[in-house]
PDB file of C-alpha atoms in Angstrom:
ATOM      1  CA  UNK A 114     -83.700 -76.397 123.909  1.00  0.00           C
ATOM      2  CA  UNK A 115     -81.594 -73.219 123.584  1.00  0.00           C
ATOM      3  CA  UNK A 116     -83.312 -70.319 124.845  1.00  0.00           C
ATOM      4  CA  UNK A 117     -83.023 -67.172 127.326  1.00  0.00           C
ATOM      5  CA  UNK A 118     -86.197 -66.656 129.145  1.00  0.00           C
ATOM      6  CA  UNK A 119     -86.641 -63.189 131.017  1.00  0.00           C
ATOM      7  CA  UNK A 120     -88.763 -62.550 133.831  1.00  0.00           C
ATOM      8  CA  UNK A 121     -89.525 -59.536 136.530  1.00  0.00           C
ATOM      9  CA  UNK A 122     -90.839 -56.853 134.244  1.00  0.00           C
ATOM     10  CA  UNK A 123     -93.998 -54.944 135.783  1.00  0.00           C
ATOM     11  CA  UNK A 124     -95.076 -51.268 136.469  1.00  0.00           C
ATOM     12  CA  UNK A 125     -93.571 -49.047 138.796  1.00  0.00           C
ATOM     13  CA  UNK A 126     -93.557 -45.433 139.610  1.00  0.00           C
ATOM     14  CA  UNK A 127     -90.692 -42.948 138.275  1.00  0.00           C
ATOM     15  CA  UNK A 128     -88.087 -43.116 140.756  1.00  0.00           C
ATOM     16  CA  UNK A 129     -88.296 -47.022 141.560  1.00  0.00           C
ATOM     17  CA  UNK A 130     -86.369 -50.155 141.220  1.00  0.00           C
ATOM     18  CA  UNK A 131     -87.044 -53.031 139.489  1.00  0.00           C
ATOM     19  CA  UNK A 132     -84.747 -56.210 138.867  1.00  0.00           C
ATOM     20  CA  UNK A 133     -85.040 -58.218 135.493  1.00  0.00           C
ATOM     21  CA  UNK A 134     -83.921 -61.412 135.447  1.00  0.00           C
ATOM     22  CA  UNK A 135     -82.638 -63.459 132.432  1.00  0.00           C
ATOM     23  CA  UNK A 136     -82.705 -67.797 132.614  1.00  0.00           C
ATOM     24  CA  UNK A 137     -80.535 -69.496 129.839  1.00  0.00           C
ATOM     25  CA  UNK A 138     -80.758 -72.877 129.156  1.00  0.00           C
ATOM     26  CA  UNK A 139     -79.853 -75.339 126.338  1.00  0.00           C
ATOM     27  CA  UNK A 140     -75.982 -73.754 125.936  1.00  0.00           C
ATOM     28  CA  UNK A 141     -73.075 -72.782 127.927  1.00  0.00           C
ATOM     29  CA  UNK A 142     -73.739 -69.489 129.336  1.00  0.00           C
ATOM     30  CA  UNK A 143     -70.427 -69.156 131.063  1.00  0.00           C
ATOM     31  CA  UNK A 144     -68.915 -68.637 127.274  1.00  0.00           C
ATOM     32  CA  UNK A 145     -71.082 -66.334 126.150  1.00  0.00           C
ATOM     33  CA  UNK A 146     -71.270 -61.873 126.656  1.00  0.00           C
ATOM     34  CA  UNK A 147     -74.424 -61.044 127.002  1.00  0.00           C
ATOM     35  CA  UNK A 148     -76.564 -57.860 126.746  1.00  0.00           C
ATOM     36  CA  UNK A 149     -79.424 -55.772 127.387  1.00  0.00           C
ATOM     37  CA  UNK A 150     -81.793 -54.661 124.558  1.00  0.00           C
ATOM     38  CA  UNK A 151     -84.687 -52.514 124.993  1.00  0.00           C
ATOM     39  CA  UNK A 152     -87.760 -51.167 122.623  1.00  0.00           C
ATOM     40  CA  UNK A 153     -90.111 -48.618 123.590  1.00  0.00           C
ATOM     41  CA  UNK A 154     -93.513 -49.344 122.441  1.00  0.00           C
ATOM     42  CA  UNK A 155     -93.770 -48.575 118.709  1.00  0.00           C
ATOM     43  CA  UNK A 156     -90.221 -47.807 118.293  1.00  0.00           C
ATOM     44  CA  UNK A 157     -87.036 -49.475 117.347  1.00  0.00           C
ATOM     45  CA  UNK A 158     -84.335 -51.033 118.818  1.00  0.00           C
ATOM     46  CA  UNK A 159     -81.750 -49.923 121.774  1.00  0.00           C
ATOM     47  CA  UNK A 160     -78.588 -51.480 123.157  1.00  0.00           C
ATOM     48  CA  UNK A 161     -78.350 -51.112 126.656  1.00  0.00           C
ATOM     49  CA  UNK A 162     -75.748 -52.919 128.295  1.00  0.00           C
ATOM     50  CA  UNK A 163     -73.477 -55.456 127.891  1.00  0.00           C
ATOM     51  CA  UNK A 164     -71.293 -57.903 130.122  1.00  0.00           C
ATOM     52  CA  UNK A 165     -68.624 -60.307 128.943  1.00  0.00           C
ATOM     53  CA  UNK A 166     -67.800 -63.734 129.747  1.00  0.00           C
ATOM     54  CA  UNK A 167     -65.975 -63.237 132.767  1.00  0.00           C
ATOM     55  CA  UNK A 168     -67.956 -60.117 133.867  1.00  0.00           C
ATOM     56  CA  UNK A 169     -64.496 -58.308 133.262  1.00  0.00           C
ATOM     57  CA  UNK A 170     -66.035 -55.874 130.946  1.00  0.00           C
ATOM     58  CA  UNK A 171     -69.581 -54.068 131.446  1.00  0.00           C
ATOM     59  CA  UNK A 172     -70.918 -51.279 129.184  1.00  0.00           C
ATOM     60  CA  UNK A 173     -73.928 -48.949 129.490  1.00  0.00           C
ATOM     61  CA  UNK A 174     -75.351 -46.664 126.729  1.00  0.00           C
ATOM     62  CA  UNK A 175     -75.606 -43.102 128.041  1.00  0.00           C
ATOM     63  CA  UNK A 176     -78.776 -42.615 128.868  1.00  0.00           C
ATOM     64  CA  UNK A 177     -78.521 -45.727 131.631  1.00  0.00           C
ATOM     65  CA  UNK A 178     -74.925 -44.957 132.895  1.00  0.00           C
ATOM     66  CA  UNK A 179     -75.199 -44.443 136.830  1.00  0.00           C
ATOM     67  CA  UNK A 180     -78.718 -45.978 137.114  1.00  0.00           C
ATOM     68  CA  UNK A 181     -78.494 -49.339 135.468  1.00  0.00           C
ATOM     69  CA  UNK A 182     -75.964 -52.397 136.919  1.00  0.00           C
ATOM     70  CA  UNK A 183     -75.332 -55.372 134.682  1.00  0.00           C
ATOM     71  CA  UNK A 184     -74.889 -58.337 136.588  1.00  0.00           C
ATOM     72  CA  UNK A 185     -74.589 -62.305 135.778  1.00  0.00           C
ATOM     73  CA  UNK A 186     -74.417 -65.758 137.521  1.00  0.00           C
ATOM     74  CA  UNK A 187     -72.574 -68.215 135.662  1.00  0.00           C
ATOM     75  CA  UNK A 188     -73.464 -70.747 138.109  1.00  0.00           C
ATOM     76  CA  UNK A 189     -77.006 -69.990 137.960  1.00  0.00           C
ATOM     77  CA  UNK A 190     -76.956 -69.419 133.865  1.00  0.00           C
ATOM     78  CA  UNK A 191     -78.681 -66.236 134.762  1.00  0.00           C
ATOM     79  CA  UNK A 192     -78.256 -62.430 133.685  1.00  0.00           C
ATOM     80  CA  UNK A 193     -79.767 -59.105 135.973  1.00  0.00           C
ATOM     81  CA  UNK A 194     -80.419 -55.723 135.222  1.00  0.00           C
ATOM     82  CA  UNK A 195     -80.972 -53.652 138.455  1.00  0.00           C
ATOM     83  CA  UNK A 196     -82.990 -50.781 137.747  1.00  0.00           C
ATOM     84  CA  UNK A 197     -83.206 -48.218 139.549  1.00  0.00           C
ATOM     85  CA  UNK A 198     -84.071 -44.378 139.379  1.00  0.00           C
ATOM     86  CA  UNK A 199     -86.582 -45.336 136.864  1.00  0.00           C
ATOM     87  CA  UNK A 200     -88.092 -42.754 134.386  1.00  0.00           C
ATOM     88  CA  UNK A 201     -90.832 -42.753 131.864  1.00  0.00           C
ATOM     89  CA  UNK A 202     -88.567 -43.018 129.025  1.00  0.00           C
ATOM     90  CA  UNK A 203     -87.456 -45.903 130.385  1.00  0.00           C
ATOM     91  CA  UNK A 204     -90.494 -47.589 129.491  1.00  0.00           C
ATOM     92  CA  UNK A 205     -90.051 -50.649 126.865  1.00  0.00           C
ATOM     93  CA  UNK A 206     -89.832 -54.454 126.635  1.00  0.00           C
ATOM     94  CA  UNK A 207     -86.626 -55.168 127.858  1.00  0.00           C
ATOM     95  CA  UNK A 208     -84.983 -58.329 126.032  1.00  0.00           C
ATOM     96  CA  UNK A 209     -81.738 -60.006 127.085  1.00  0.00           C
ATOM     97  CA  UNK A 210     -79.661 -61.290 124.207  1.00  0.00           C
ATOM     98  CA  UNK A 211     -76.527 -63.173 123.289  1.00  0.00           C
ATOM     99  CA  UNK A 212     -73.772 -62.724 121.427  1.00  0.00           C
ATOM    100  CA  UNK A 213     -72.751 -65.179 118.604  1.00  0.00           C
ATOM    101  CA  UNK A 214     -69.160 -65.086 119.100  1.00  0.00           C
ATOM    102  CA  UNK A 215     -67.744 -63.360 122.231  1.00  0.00           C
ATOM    103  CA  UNK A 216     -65.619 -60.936 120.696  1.00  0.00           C
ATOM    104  CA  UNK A 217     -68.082 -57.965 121.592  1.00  0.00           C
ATOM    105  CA  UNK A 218     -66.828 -55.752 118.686  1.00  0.00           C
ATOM    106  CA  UNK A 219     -67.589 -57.797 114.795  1.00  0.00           C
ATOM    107  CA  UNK A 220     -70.052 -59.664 117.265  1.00  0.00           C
ATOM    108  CA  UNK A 221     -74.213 -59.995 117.194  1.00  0.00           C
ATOM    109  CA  UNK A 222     -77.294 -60.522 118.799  1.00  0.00           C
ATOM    110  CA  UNK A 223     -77.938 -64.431 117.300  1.00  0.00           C
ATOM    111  CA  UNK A 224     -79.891 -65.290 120.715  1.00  0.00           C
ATOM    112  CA  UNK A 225     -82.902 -63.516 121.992  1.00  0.00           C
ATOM    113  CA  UNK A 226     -85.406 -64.270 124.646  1.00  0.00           C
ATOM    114  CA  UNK A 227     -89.072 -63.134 124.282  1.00  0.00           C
ATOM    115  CA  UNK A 228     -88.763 -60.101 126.381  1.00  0.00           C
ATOM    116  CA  UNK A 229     -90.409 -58.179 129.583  1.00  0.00           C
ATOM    117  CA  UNK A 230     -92.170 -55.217 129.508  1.00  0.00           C
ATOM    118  CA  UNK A 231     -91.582 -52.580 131.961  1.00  0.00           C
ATOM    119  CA  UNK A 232     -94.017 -49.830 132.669  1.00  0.00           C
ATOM    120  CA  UNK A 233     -92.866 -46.622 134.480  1.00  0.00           C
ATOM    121  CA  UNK A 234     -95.906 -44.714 135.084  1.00  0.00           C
ATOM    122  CA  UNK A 235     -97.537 -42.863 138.167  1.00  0.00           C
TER     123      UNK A 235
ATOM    124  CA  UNK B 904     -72.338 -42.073 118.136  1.00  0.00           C
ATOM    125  CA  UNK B 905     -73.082 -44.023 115.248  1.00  0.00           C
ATOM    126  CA  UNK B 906     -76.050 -42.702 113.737  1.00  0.00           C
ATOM    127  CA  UNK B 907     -77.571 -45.484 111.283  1.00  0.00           C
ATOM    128  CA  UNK B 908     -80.412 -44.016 108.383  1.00  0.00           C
ATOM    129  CA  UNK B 909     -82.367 -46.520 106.908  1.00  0.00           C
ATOM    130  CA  UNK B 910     -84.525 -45.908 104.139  1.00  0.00           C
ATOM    131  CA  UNK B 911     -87.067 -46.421 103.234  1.00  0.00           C
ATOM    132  CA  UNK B 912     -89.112 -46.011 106.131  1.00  0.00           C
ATOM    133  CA  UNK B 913     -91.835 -48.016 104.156  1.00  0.00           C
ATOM    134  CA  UNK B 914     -91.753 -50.613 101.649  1.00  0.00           C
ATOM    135  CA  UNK B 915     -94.780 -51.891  99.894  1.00  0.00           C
ATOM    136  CA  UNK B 916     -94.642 -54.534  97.575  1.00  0.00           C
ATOM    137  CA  UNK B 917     -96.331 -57.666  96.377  1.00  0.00           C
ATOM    138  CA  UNK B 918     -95.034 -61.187  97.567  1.00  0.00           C
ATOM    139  CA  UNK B 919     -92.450 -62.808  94.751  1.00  0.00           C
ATOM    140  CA  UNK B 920     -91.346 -59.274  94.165  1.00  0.00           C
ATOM    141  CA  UNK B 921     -87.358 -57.911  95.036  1.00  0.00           C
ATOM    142  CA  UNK B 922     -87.282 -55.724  98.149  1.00  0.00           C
ATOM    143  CA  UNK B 923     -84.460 -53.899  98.181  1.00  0.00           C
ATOM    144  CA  UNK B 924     -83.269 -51.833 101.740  1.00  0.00           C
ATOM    145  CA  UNK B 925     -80.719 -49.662 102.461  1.00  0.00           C
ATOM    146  CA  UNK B 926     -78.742 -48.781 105.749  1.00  0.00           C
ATOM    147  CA  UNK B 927     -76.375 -45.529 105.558  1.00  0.00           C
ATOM    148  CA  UNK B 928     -74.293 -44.968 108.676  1.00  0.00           C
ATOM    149  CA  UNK B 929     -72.663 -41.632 109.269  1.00  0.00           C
ATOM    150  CA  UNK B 930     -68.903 -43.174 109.999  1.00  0.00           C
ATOM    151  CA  UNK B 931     -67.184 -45.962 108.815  1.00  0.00           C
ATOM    152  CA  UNK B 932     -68.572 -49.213 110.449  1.00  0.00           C
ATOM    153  CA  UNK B 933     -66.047 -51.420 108.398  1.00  0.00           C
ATOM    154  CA  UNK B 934     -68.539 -54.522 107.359  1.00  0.00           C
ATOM    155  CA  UNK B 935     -69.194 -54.708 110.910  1.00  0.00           C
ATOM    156  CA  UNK B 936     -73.133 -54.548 110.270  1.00  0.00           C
ATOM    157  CA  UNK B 937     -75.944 -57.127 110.604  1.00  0.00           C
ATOM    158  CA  UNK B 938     -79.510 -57.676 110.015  1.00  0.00           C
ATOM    159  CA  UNK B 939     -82.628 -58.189 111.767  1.00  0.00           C
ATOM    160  CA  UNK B 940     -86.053 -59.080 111.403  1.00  0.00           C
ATOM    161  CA  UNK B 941     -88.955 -58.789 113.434  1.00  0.00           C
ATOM    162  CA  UNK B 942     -92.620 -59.496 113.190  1.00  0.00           C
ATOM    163  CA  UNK B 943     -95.043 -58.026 115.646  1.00  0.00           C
ATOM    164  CA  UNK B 944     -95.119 -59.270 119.050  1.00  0.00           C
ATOM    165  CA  UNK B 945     -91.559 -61.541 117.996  1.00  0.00           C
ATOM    166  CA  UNK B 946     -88.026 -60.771 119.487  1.00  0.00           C
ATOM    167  CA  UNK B 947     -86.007 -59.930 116.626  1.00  0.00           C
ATOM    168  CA  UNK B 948     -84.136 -62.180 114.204  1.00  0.00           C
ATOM    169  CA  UNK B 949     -80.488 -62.175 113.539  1.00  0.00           C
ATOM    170  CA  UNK B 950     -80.782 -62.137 109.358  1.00  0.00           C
ATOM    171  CA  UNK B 951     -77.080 -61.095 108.320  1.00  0.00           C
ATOM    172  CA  UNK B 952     -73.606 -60.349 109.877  1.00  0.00           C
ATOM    173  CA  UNK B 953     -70.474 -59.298 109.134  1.00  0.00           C
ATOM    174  CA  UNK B 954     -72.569 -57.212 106.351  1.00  0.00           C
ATOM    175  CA  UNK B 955     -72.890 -60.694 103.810  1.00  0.00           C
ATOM    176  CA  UNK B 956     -73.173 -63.117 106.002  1.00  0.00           C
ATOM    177  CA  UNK B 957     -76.131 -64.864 106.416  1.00  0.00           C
ATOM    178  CA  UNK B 958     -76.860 -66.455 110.029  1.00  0.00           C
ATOM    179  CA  UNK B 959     -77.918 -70.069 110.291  1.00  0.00           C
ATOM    180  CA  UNK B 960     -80.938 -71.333 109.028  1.00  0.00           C
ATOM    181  CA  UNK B 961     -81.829 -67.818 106.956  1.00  0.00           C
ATOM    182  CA  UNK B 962     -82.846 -68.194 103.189  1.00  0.00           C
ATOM    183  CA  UNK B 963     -80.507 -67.659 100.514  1.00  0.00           C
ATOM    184  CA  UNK B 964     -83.364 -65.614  99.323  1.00  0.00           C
ATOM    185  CA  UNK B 965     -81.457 -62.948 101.785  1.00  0.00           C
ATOM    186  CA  UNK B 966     -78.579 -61.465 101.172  1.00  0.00           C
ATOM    187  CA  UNK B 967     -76.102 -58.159 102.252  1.00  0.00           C
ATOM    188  CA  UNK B 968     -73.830 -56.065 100.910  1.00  0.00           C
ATOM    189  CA  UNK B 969     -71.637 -53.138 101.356  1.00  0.00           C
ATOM    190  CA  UNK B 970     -68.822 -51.739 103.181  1.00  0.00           C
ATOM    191  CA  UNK B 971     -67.807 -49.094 105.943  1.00  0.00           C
ATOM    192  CA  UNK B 972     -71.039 -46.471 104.986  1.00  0.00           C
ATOM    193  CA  UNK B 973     -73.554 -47.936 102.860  1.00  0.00           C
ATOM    194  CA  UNK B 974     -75.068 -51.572 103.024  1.00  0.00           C
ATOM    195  CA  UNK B 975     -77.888 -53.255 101.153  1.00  0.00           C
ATOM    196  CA  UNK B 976     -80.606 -56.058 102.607  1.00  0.00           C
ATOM    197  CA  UNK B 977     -81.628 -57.776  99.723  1.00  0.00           C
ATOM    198  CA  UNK B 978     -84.660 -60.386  99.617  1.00  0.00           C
ATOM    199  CA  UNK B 979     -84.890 -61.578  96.059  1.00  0.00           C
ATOM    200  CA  UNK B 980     -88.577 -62.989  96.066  1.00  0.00           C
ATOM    201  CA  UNK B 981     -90.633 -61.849  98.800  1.00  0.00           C
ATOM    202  CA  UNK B 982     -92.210 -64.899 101.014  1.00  0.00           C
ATOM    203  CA  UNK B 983     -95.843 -63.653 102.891  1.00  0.00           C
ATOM    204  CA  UNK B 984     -93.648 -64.695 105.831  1.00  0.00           C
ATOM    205  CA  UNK B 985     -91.329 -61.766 104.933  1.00  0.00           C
ATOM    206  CA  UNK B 986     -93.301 -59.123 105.445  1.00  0.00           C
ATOM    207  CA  UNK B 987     -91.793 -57.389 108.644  1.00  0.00           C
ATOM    208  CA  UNK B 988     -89.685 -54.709 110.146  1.00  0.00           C
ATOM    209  CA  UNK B 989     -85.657 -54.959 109.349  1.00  0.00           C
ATOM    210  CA  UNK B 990     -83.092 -53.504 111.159  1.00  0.00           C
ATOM    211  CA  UNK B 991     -79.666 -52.644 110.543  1.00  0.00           C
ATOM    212  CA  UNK B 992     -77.470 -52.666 113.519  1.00  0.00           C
ATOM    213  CA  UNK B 993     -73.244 -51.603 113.752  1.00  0.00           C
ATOM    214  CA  UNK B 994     -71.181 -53.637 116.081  1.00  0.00           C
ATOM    215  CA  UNK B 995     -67.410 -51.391 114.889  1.00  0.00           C
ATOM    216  CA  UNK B 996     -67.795 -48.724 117.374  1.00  0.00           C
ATOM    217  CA  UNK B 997     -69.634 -48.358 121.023  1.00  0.00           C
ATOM    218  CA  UNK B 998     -72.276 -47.422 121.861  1.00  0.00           C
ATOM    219  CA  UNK B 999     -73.468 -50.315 119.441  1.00  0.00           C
ATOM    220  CA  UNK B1000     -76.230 -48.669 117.733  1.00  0.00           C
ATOM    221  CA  UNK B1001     -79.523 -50.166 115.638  1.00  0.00           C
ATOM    222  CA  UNK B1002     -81.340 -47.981 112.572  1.00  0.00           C
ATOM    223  CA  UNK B1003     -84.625 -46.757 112.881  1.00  0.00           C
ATOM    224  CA  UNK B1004     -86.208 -49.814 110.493  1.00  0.00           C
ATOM    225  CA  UNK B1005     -87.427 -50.710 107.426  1.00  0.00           C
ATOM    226  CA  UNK B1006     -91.321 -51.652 106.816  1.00  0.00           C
ATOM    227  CA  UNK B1007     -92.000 -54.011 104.628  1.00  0.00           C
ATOM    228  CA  UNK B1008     -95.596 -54.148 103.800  1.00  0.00           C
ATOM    229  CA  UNK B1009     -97.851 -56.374 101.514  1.00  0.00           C
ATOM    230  CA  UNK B1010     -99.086 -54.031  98.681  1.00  0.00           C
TER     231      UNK B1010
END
Protein backbone atom coordinates (compact mmCIF):
# COMPACT_ATOMS: atom_id res chain seq x y z
CA UNK A 1 0.00 0.00 0.00
CA UNK A 2 1.27 3.53 -0.76
CA UNK A 3 1.40 5.59 2.19
CA UNK A 4 3.74 8.00 4.39
CA UNK A 5 3.25 7.35 8.00
CA UNK A 6 4.68 10.06 10.51
CA UNK A 7 5.63 9.50 13.92
CA UNK A 8 7.49 11.51 17.00
CA UNK A 9 5.07 14.33 17.57
CA UNK A 10 4.47 15.08 21.45
CA UNK A 11 4.60 18.15 23.84
CA UNK A 12 7.50 19.98 24.73
CA UNK A 13 8.40 23.19 26.35
CA UNK A 14 9.29 26.48 24.22
CA UNK A 15 12.84 26.25 23.60
CA UNK A 16 13.06 22.32 22.95
CA UNK A 17 13.77 19.86 20.29
CA UNK A 18 11.79 17.43 18.89
CA UNK A 19 12.50 15.08 15.78
CA UNK A 20 9.53 13.97 13.44
CA UNK A 21 9.96 11.20 11.54
CA UNK A 22 8.24 10.30 8.19
CA UNK A 23 8.04 6.14 6.95
CA UNK A 24 7.08 5.70 3.19
CA UNK A 25 6.17 2.63 1.88
CA UNK A 26 4.35 1.21 -1.20
CA UNK A 27 6.53 3.63 -3.85
CA UNK A 28 9.95 4.67 -4.61
CA UNK A 29 10.88 7.28 -2.25
CA UNK A 30 14.30 7.87 -3.67
CA UNK A 31 12.29 9.63 -6.80
CA UNK A 32 10.24 11.63 -5.06
CA UNK A 33 10.83 15.67 -3.19
CA UNK A 34 9.21 15.69 -0.34
CA UNK A 35 7.92 18.31 2.17
CA UNK A 36 6.80 19.51 5.37
CA UNK A 37 3.20 20.77 5.92
CA UNK A 38 1.91 22.07 9.05
CA UNK A 39 -1.75 23.28 10.47
CA UNK A 40 -2.26 24.94 13.62
CA UNK A 41 -5.31 23.82 15.32
CA UNK A 42 -8.34 25.43 13.64
CA UNK A 43 -6.43 27.02 10.96
CA UNK A 44 -5.32 26.36 7.48
CA UNK A 45 -2.61 25.09 5.76
CA UNK A 46 1.38 25.95 5.84
CA UNK A 47 4.30 24.80 3.72
CA UNK A 48 7.22 24.32 5.64
CA UNK A 49 9.98 22.76 4.02
CA UNK A 50 10.89 20.95 1.25
CA UNK A 51 13.81 18.54 0.07
CA UNK A 52 14.36 17.14 -3.40
CA UNK A 53 15.26 13.87 -4.67
CA UNK A 54 18.79 13.97 -4.18
CA UNK A 55 18.65 16.22 -1.05
CA UNK A 56 20.44 18.82 -3.43
CA UNK A 57 17.84 21.37 -2.79
CA UNK A 58 16.17 22.19 0.76
CA UNK A 59 13.77 25.11 1.39
CA UNK A 60 12.32 26.59 4.59
CA UNK A 61 9.43 29.14 4.84
CA UNK A 62 10.56 32.12 6.93
CA UNK A 63 9.28 31.70 9.96
CA UNK A 64 11.39 28.12 10.33
CA UNK A 65 14.65 29.29 8.57
CA UNK A 66 17.61 28.73 11.17
CA UNK A 67 15.55 26.46 13.50
CA UNK A 68 14.17 23.75 11.32
CA UNK A 69 16.65 21.04 9.24
CA UNK A 70 15.08 18.92 6.53
CA UNK A 71 16.64 15.74 6.32
CA UNK A 72 15.91 12.26 4.36
CA UNK A 73 17.14 8.60 4.11
CA UNK A 74 16.65 7.14 0.86
CA UNK A 75 17.84 3.94 2.11
CA UNK A 76 15.59 3.94 4.96
CA UNK A 77 12.45 5.52 2.78
CA UNK A 78 12.32 7.93 5.62
CA UNK A 79 12.00 11.89 5.91
CA UNK A 80 13.09 14.13 9.43
CA UNK A 81 12.34 17.37 10.58
CA UNK A 82 14.68 18.40 13.50
CA UNK A 83 13.08 20.86 15.56
CA UNK A 84 14.54 22.78 17.57
CA UNK A 85 14.14 26.26 19.36
CA UNK A 86 10.55 25.46 19.53
CA UNK A 87 7.86 28.20 20.10
CA UNK A 88 4.19 28.25 20.75
CA UNK A 89 3.34 29.19 17.34
CA UNK A 90 4.89 26.36 16.34
CA UNK A 91 2.20 24.35 17.59
CA UNK A 92 0.20 22.21 14.78
CA UNK A 93 -0.11 18.73 13.26
CA UNK A 94 2.78 18.43 11.29
CA UNK A 95 2.14 16.25 7.99
CA UNK A 96 4.85 15.10 5.59
CA UNK A 97 3.78 15.05 1.97
CA UNK A 98 4.86 14.17 -1.53
CA UNK A 99 5.13 15.65 -4.53
CA UNK A 100 3.37 14.26 -7.70
CA UNK A 101 5.98 14.98 -10.11
CA UNK A 102 9.43 16.13 -8.85
CA UNK A 103 9.70 19.26 -10.55
CA UNK A 104 9.10 21.31 -7.22
CA UNK A 105 7.74 24.40 -9.11
CA UNK A 106 4.08 23.28 -11.39
CA UNK A 107 4.37 20.38 -8.73
CA UNK A 108 1.73 19.19 -5.72
CA UNK A 109 1.05 17.64 -2.64
CA UNK A 110 -0.80 14.19 -4.26
CA UNK A 111 0.62 12.10 -1.12
CA UNK A 112 -0.11 12.81 2.46
CA UNK A 113 0.37 10.90 5.62
CA UNK A 114 -2.09 11.28 8.56
CA UNK A 115 -0.04 13.69 10.49
CA UNK A 116 1.59 14.35 14.17
CA UNK A 117 0.65 16.79 16.42
CA UNK A 118 3.12 18.78 18.21
CA UNK A 119 2.37 20.68 21.34
CA UNK A 120 4.72 23.50 22.53
CA UNK A 121 3.46 24.50 25.79
CA UNK A 122 5.00 25.13 29.37
CA UNK B 1 4.87 36.28 -0.84
CA UNK B 2 2.01 35.00 -2.54
CA UNK B 3 -0.91 36.00 -0.72
CA UNK B 4 -3.97 33.67 -1.85
CA UNK B 5 -7.89 35.18 -0.87
CA UNK B 6 -10.43 32.77 -1.03
CA UNK B 7 -13.89 33.58 -0.77
CA UNK B 8 -16.20 32.78 0.48
CA UNK B 9 -15.16 32.01 3.81
CA UNK B 10 -18.53 30.03 4.11
CA UNK B 11 -20.62 28.22 1.79
CA UNK B 12 -23.96 26.81 2.67
CA UNK B 13 -25.87 24.93 0.40
CA UNK B 14 -28.07 21.92 0.00
CA UNK B 15 -26.59 18.57 -1.45
CA UNK B 16 -27.32 18.30 -5.52
CA UNK B 17 -26.85 22.02 -5.56
CA UNK B 18 -23.61 23.93 -7.65
CA UNK B 19 -20.97 25.23 -5.23
CA UNK B 20 -19.08 27.55 -6.77
CA UNK B 21 -15.41 28.86 -4.99
CA UNK B 22 -13.12 31.27 -5.81
CA UNK B 23 -9.26 31.69 -5.16
CA UNK B 24 -7.72 35.32 -6.02
CA UNK B 25 -3.96 35.51 -5.65
CA UNK B 26 -2.25 38.85 -5.48
CA UNK B 27 0.53 38.02 -8.41
CA UNK B 28 0.46 36.05 -11.28
CA UNK B 29 0.66 32.27 -10.35
CA UNK B 30 0.46 31.24 -14.14
CA UNK B 31 -2.11 28.04 -13.84
CA UNK B 32 0.26 26.83 -11.39
CA UNK B 33 -2.66 26.31 -8.71
CA UNK B 34 -4.31 23.19 -7.22
CA UNK B 35 -7.01 22.06 -5.03
CA UNK B 36 -7.59 20.47 -1.84
CA UNK B 37 -10.05 18.99 0.27
CA UNK B 38 -10.23 18.14 3.71
CA UNK B 39 -12.72 16.75 6.13
CA UNK B 40 -12.19 17.01 9.83
CA UNK B 41 -9.65 14.96 11.42
CA UNK B 42 -8.44 13.84 7.39
CA UNK B 43 -5.04 14.94 5.80
CA UNK B 44 -5.98 16.89 2.92
CA UNK B 45 -6.89 15.77 -0.59
CA UNK B 46 -5.16 16.72 -3.74
CA UNK B 47 -8.62 17.74 -5.87
CA UNK B 48 -7.08 19.78 -8.93
CA UNK B 49 -3.66 20.83 -10.44
CA UNK B 50 -2.24 22.67 -12.90
CA UNK B 51 -5.57 24.90 -12.22
CA UNK B 52 -8.01 22.18 -14.54
CA UNK B 53 -6.63 19.28 -13.86
CA UNK B 54 -8.25 16.90 -11.94
CA UNK B 55 -5.98 14.33 -9.85
CA UNK B 56 -6.68 10.63 -10.07
CA UNK B 57 -9.62 9.11 -8.90
CA UNK B 58 -11.55 12.76 -8.27
CA UNK B 59 -15.15 13.14 -9.76
CA UNK B 60 -15.77 14.81 -12.87
CA UNK B 61 -18.33 16.43 -10.72
CA UNK B 62 -15.03 18.74 -9.92
CA UNK B 63 -13.64 20.90 -11.97
CA UNK B 64 -11.03 24.28 -12.17
CA UNK B 65 -10.54 27.08 -13.98
CA UNK B 66 -8.63 30.20 -14.44
CA UNK B 67 -5.37 31.66 -15.09
CA UNK B 68 -2.39 33.68 -13.45
CA UNK B 69 -4.95 35.71 -10.69
CA UNK B 70 -8.27 34.32 -10.46
CA UNK B 71 -9.33 30.53 -10.39
CA UNK B 72 -12.65 28.81 -9.86
CA UNK B 73 -13.38 25.22 -7.88
CA UNK B 74 -16.39 24.10 -9.29
CA UNK B 75 -18.53 21.02 -7.89
CA UNK B 76 -21.54 20.74 -10.12
CA UNK B 77 -23.91 18.62 -7.77
CA UNK B 78 -22.95 18.57 -4.30
CA UNK B 79 -22.40 14.80 -2.83
CA UNK B 80 -23.08 14.73 1.39
CA UNK B 81 -19.49 13.47 1.06
CA UNK B 82 -18.56 16.96 -0.26
CA UNK B 83 -19.19 18.91 2.37
CA UNK B 84 -15.63 20.06 3.60
CA UNK B 85 -12.97 22.66 3.72
CA UNK B 86 -11.13 23.48 0.13
CA UNK B 87 -8.03 24.95 -0.32
CA UNK B 88 -6.34 26.65 -2.99
CA UNK B 89 -2.65 26.34 -2.97
CA UNK B 90 0.21 28.19 -5.70
CA UNK B 91 3.17 26.12 -6.60
CA UNK B 92 4.71 29.35 -9.41
CA UNK B 93 6.61 31.16 -6.85
CA UNK B 94 8.36 30.19 -3.27
CA UNK B 95 7.46 30.30 -0.49
CA UNK B 96 4.62 27.93 -1.89
CA UNK B 97 1.70 29.32 -0.24
CA UNK B 98 -2.08 27.73 0.59
CA UNK B 99 -5.45 30.18 0.93
CA UNK B 100 -7.15 30.56 3.99
CA UNK B 101 -10.21 27.94 2.85
CA UNK B 102 -13.43 27.60 1.75
CA UNK B 103 -16.38 26.04 4.05
CA UNK B 104 -18.68 24.22 2.57
CA UNK B 105 -21.55 23.53 4.78
CA UNK B 106 -24.89 21.52 4.48
CA UNK B 107 -27.71 24.18 4.56
Amino acid sequence: EVQLVESGGGLVKPGGSLRLSCAASGFTFSSYTMNWVRQAPGKGLEWVSSISSGSSYIYYTDSVKGRIIISRDNAKNSLYLQMNSLRAEDTAVYYCARDQKGTMVADYFDLWGRGTLVTVSS
Amino acid sequence: EIVLTQSPATLSLSPGERATLSCRASQSVSSYLAWYQQKPGQAPRLLIFDASNRATGIPARFSGSGSETDFTLTISSLEPEDFAIYYCHQRSIWPWTFGQGTKVEIK
